[in-house]
Each structure stands twice: as C-alpha cells, then as structure tokens.
CSV table of C-alpha atoms in Angstrom, one decimal:
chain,number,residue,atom,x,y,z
Z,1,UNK,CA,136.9,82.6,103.5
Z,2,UNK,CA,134.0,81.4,101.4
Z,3,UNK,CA,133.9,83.5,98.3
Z,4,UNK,CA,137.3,82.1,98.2
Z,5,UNK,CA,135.9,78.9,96.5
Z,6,UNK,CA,135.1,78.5,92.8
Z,7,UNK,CA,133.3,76.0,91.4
Z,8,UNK,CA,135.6,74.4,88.9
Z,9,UNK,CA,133.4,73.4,85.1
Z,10,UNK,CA,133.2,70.0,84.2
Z,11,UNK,CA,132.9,69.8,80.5
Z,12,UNK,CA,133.1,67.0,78.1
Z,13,UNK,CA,135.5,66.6,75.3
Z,14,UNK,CA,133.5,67.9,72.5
Z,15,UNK,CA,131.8,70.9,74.9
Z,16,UNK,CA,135.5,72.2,74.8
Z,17,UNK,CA,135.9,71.7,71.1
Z,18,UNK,CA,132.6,73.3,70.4
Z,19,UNK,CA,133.1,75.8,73.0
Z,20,UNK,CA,136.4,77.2,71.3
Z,21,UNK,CA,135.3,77.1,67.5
Z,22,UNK,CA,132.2,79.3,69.1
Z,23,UNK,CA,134.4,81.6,71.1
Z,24,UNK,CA,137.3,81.6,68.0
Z,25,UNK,CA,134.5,83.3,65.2
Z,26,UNK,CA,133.1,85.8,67.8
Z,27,UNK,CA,136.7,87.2,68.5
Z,28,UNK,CA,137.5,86.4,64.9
Z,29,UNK,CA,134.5,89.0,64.1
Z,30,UNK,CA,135.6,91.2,66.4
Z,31,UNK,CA,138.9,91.6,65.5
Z,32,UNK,CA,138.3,92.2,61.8
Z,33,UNK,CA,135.6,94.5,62.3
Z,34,UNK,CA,138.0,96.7,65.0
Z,35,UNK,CA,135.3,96.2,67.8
Z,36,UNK,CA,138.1,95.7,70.3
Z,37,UNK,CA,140.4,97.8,72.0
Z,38,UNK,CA,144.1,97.9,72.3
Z,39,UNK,CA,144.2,98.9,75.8
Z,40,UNK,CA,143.4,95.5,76.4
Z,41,UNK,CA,146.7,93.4,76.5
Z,42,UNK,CA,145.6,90.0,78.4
Z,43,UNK,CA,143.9,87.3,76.4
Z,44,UNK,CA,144.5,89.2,72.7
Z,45,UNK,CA,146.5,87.8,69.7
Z,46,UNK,CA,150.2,89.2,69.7
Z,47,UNK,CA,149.7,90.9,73.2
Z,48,UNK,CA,151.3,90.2,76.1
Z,49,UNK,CA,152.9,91.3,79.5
Z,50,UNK,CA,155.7,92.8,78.2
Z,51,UNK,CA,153.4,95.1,76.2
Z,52,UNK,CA,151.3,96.5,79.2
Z,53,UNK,CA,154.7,96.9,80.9
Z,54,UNK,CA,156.5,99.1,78.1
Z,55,UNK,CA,152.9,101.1,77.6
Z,56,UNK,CA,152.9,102.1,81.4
Z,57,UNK,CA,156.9,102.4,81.8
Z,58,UNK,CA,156.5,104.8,78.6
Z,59,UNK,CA,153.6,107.1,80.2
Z,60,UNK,CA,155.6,107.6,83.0
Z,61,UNK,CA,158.7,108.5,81.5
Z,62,UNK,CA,156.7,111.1,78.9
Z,63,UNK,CA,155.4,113.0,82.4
Z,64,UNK,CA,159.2,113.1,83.9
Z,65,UNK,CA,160.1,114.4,80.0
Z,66,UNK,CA,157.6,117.2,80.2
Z,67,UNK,CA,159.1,117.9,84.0
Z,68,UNK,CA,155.6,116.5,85.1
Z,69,UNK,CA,153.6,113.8,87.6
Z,70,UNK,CA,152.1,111.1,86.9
Z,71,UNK,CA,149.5,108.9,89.1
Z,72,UNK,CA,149.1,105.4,88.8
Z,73,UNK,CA,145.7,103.8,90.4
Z,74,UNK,CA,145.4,99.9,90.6
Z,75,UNK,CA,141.8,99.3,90.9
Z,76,UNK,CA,140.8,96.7,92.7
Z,77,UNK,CA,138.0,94.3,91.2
Z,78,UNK,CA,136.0,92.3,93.7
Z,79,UNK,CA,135.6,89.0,91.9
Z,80,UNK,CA,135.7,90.1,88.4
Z,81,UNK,CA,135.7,86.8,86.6
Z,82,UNK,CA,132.9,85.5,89.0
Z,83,UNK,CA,130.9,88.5,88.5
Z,84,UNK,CA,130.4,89.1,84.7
Z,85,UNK,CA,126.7,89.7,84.7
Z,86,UNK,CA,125.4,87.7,81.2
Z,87,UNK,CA,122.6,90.2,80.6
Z,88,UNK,CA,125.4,92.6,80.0
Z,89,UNK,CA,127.2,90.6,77.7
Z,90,UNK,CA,124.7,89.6,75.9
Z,91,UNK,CA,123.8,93.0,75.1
Z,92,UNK,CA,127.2,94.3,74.3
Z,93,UNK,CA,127.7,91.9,71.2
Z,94,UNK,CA,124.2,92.9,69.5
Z,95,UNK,CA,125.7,96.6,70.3
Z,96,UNK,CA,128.6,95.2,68.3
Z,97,UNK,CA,126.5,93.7,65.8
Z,98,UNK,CA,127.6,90.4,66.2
Z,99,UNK,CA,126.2,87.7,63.8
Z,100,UNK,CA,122.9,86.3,64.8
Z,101,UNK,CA,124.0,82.2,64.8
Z,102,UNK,CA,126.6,83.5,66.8
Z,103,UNK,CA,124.7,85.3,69.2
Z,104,UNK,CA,122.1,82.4,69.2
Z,105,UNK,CA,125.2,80.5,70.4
Z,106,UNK,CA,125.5,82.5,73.2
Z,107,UNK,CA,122.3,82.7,74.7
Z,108,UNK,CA,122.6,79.0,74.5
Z,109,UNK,CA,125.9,78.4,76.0
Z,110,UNK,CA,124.4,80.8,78.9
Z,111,UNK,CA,120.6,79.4,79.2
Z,112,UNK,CA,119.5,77.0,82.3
Z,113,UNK,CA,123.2,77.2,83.7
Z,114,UNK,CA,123.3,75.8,87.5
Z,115,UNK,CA,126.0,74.9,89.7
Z,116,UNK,CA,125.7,71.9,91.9
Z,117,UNK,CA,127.6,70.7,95.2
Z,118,UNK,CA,127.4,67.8,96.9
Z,119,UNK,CA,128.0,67.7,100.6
Z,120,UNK,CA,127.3,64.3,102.8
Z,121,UNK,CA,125.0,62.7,100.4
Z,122,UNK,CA,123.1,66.1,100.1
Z,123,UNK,CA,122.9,67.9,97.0
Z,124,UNK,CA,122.0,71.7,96.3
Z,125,UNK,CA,120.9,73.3,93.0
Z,126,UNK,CA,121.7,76.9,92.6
Z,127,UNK,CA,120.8,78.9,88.9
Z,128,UNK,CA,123.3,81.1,87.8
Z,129,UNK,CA,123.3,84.3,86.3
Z,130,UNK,CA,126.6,85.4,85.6
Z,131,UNK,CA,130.2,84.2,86.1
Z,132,UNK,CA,132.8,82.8,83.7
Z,133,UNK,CA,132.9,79.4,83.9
Z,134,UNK,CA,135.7,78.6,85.7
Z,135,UNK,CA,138.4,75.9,83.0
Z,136,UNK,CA,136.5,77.0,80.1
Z,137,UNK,CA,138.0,78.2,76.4
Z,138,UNK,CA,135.2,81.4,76.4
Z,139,UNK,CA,135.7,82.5,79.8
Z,140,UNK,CA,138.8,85.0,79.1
Z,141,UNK,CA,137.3,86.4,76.2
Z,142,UNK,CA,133.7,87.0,77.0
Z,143,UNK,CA,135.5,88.9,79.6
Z,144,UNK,CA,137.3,91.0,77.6
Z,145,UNK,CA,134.0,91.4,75.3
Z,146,UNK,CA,132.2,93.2,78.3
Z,147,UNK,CA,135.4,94.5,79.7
Z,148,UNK,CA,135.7,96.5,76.8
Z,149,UNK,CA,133.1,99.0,77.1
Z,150,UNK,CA,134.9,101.1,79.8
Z,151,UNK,CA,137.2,102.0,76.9
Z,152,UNK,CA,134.9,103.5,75.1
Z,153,UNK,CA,135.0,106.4,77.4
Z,154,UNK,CA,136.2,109.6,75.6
Z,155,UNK,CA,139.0,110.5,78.3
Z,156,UNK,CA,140.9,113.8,77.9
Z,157,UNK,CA,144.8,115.0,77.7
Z,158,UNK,CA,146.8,112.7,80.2
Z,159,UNK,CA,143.9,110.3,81.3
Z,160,UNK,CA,143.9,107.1,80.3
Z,161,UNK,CA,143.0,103.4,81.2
Z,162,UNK,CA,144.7,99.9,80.5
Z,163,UNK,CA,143.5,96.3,81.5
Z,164,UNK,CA,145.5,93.1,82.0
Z,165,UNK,CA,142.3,90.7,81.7
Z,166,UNK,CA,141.0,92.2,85.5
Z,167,UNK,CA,144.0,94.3,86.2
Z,168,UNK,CA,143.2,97.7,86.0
Z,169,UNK,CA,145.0,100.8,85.6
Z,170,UNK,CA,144.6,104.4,85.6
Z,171,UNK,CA,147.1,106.3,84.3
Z,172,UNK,CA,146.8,110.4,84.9
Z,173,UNK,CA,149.7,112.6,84.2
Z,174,UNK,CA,150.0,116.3,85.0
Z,175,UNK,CA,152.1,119.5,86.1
Z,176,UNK,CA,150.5,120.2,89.2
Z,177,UNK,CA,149.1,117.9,91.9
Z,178,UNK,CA,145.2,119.5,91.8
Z,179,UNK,CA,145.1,119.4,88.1
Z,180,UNK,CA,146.2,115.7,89.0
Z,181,UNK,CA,144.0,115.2,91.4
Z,182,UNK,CA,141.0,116.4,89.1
Z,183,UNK,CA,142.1,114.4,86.1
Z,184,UNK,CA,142.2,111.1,88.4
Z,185,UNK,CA,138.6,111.7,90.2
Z,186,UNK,CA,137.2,112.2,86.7
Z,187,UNK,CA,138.3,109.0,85.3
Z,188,UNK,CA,137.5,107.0,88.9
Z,189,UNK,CA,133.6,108.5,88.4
Z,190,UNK,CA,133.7,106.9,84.7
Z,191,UNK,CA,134.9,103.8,86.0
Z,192,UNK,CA,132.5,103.3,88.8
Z,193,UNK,CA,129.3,104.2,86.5
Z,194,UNK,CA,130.6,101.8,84.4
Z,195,UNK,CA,130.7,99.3,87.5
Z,196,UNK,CA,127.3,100.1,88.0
Z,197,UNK,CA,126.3,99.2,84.4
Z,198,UNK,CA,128.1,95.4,84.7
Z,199,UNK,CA,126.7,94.8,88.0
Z,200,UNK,CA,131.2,94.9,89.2
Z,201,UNK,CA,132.2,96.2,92.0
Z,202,UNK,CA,135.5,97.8,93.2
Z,203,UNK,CA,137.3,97.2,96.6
Z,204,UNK,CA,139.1,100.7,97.7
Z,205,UNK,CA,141.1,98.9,100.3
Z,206,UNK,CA,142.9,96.5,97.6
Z,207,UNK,CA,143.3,99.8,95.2
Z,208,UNK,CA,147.2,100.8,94.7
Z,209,UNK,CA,148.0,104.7,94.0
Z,210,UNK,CA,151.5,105.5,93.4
Z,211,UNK,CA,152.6,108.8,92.7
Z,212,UNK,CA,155.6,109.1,90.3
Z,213,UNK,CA,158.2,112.1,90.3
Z,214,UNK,CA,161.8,112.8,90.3
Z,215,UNK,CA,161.2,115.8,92.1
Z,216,UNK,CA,162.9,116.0,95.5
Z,217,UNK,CA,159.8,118.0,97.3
Z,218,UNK,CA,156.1,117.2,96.6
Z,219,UNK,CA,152.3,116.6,98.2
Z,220,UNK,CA,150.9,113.5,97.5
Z,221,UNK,CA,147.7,114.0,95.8
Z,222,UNK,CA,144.6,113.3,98.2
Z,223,UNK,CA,142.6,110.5,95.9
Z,224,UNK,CA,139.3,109.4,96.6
Z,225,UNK,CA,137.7,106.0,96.2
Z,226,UNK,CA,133.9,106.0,96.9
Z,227,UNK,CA,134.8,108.3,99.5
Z,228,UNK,CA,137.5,106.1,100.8
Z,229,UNK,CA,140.7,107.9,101.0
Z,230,UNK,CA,143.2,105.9,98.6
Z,231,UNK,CA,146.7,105.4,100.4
Z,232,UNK,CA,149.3,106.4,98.2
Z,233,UNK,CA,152.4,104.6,97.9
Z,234,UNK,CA,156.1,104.7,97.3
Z,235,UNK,CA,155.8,101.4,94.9
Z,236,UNK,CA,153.8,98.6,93.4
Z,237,UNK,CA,153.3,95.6,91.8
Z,238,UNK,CA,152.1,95.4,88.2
Z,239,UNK,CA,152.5,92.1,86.2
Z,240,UNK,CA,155.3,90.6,88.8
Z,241,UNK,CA,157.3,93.5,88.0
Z,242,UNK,CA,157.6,96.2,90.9
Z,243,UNK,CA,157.5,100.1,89.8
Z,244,UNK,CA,159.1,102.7,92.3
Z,245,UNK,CA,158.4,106.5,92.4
Z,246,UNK,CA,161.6,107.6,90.5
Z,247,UNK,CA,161.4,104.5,87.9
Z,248,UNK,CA,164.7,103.9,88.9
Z,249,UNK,CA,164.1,99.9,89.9
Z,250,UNK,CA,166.1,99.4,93.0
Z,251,UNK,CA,162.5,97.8,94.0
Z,252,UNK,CA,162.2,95.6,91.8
Z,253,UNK,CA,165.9,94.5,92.3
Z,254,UNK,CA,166.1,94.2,95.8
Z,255,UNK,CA,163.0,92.2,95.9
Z,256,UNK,CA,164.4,89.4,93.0
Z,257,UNK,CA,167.6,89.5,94.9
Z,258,UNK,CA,165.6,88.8,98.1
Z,259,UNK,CA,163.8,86.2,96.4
Z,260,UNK,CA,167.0,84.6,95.1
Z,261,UNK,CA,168.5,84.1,98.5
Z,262,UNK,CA,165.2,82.8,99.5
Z,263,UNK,CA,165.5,80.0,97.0
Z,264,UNK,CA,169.3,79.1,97.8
C-alpha cells in the first residue's frame, strides 16, 4: 500500500551531531523542570519495556484483589510518527516554557522542510508540515514532547492512560461492567479531542479491548470507538508479551513454545 512508504532522512554527519546536542538540552530541560510524564516509558532515561509491562500487569492484578474488572483498550494510531503536526509542537514547548535559543532551534530545524523523490529522471518537490523525520536523533522525543499533553488530563478513580512511544493504552478498572463501560467511554472522548488538537487520528478496526476477570460468568462490556463497536477479546499483545483474561499466561507460553518449534 502506499502510505506504507516512508521517506527515509538523509543527514550529514554534523546535522546528527547538532541535531542531538539540540534535542539532549530540550529533554535535559524538561526533565529537570518535571514537564514530562511518567506514563511515558518509550524513549525516557531509566524506562523501559519491562516497566510498562509491570505497570499494566500490576493494574490488573489490583482489580482481581478488589474482586473487580478491569478493561484494557489498545488504541490504534494511524501513522503516528508521520503525523506529528509541527504547529502543535511548536506550541507545546512555549506552553512549557522552553528556553528561547532553544525554541529558535526548533523552528529552524522545522522551517522550509521538503521531501523529494526521484522517479525516471523526474523529480517532485513536496513541503512538509509535520512528520518526524524518519533516522533522525529528535524524532522519538519531539514525539514524546507532543505526546505528552494527553496526560495532562485529570482522569478519575480507575482510569488511566500509558504510552509506549505510539502504543497506547487505556487502562479502566471497575466492579460492575456499566460503571466500566462509562469509565472507558469517558477517557476514549478525552483521547479523541485530544486527536483533534494534534491533527492524529485513531483507527477503531486496529483498536484491541480485552476484558480481564477471574470470574467464571460475565458480559463483555459493549465499547464504543467513534461509533465503531470495539471487538473485545480473550487476549493481546503488548510489548511482544501476550496478556490473557485470567493473567494466567498460558498465551503467552503456548505462543513462544509455538514459535520455538517454528525455529527448530
């Protein structure tokens, strides 16, 4: 398909030098001032995968402790690295109060940007407006700089949402399945306003939503995704590890034994 294709960045030696000094203090400034969040585990210092697995693996055991549900939605983002709108970046770090030189820098870094391809001795000149260049140092992190607005949502008791760099997930926990269903539709609304803000978009048919329980009997809850119905499943995959709806792993297991025997 053709928005399969990325352009790929050709930069010079000293462009990536310069590139990651600039994106080093931004971050740098941002860290030290607190201006991030912690829901955010890809691309920050001491985070990783194993993080955002314990955090999510921990929510869902806290629901089965209070004798509870709890709903897991993995959003789907339609091209979220190749549709971070500039404008909105931009704006976010002089929310943040990010040092003029710096954000000087930026506008720079972002001004008279074009890609170009070359087809049968033809060339065509497109300007850009938004994307992360694709190889670059900043990419990653200016991500996570406008990414990080959707936490600033003030979510209530059992709602709450993590990213993996474009991973997101929802995480709403509750003892009963309406209540469940309300806390989920309230914090889908949030995230598609703020969709509409970064000029994102989200693609229902992609979206994950896995109930978890240890009860024996149950409804699954009836989620909606800009009035698609979301499918809910018995599993899914988060960070190559797969969660089932008892958290008892015999997904994840059968599928690396699978995979094992595929390798022999």
């Amino acid at each position: 398909m053709l928005n399969s294709y990325r352009p790929i960045s050709l930069l010079s030696v000293f462009a990536k030098v310069f590139e990651k000094l600039l994106i080093n203090r931004i971050i740098y400034y941002l860290n030290a001032n607190y201006l991030l969040s912690d829901k955010q585990f890809g691309f920050s210092p001491q985070k990783s995968t194993e993080d955002a697995l314990h955090s999510l693996k921990n929510f869902i055991e806290d629901s089965f402790s209070e004798k509870g549900y709890a709903l897991v939605i993995a959003v789907d983002m339609i091209g979220a690295f190749d549709h971070m709108w500039w404008p909105k970046l931009i704006e976010t770090l002089k929310v943040k109060k990010c040092p003029t030189n710096l954000l000087l820098l930026v506008n720079a870094y972002f001004e008279g940007r074009v890609a170009k391809l070359w087809y049968l001795n033809n060339e065509v000149v497109k300007e850009l407006s938004l994307g992360c260049p694709q190889g670059s140092a900043s990419g990653p992190h200016f991500w996570n700089i406008q990414y990080n607005d959707i936490f600033d949502y003030q979510f209530g008791s059992g709602q709450q949402i993590e990213g993996f760099a474009d991973d997101t997930i929802i995480k709403v926990c509750s003892k009963t399945i309406p209540e469940l269903e309300t806390k989920a539709h309230e914090v889908l609304q949030k995230l598609i306003e703020w969709a509409d803000t970064s000029k994102l978009k989200f693609n229902p048919l992609k979206t994950k939503c896995v109930l978890f329980t240890k009860n024996l009997k149950f409804e699954n809850p009836q989620i909606y995704q800009q009035n698609h119905k979301l499918k809910t499943s018995a599993h899914f995959k988060h960070l190559g590890v797969y969660f089932d709806r008892s958290l008892n792993w015999n997904t994840h297991r059968l599928h690396k034994v699978e995979n094992n025997a595929n390798h022999k």
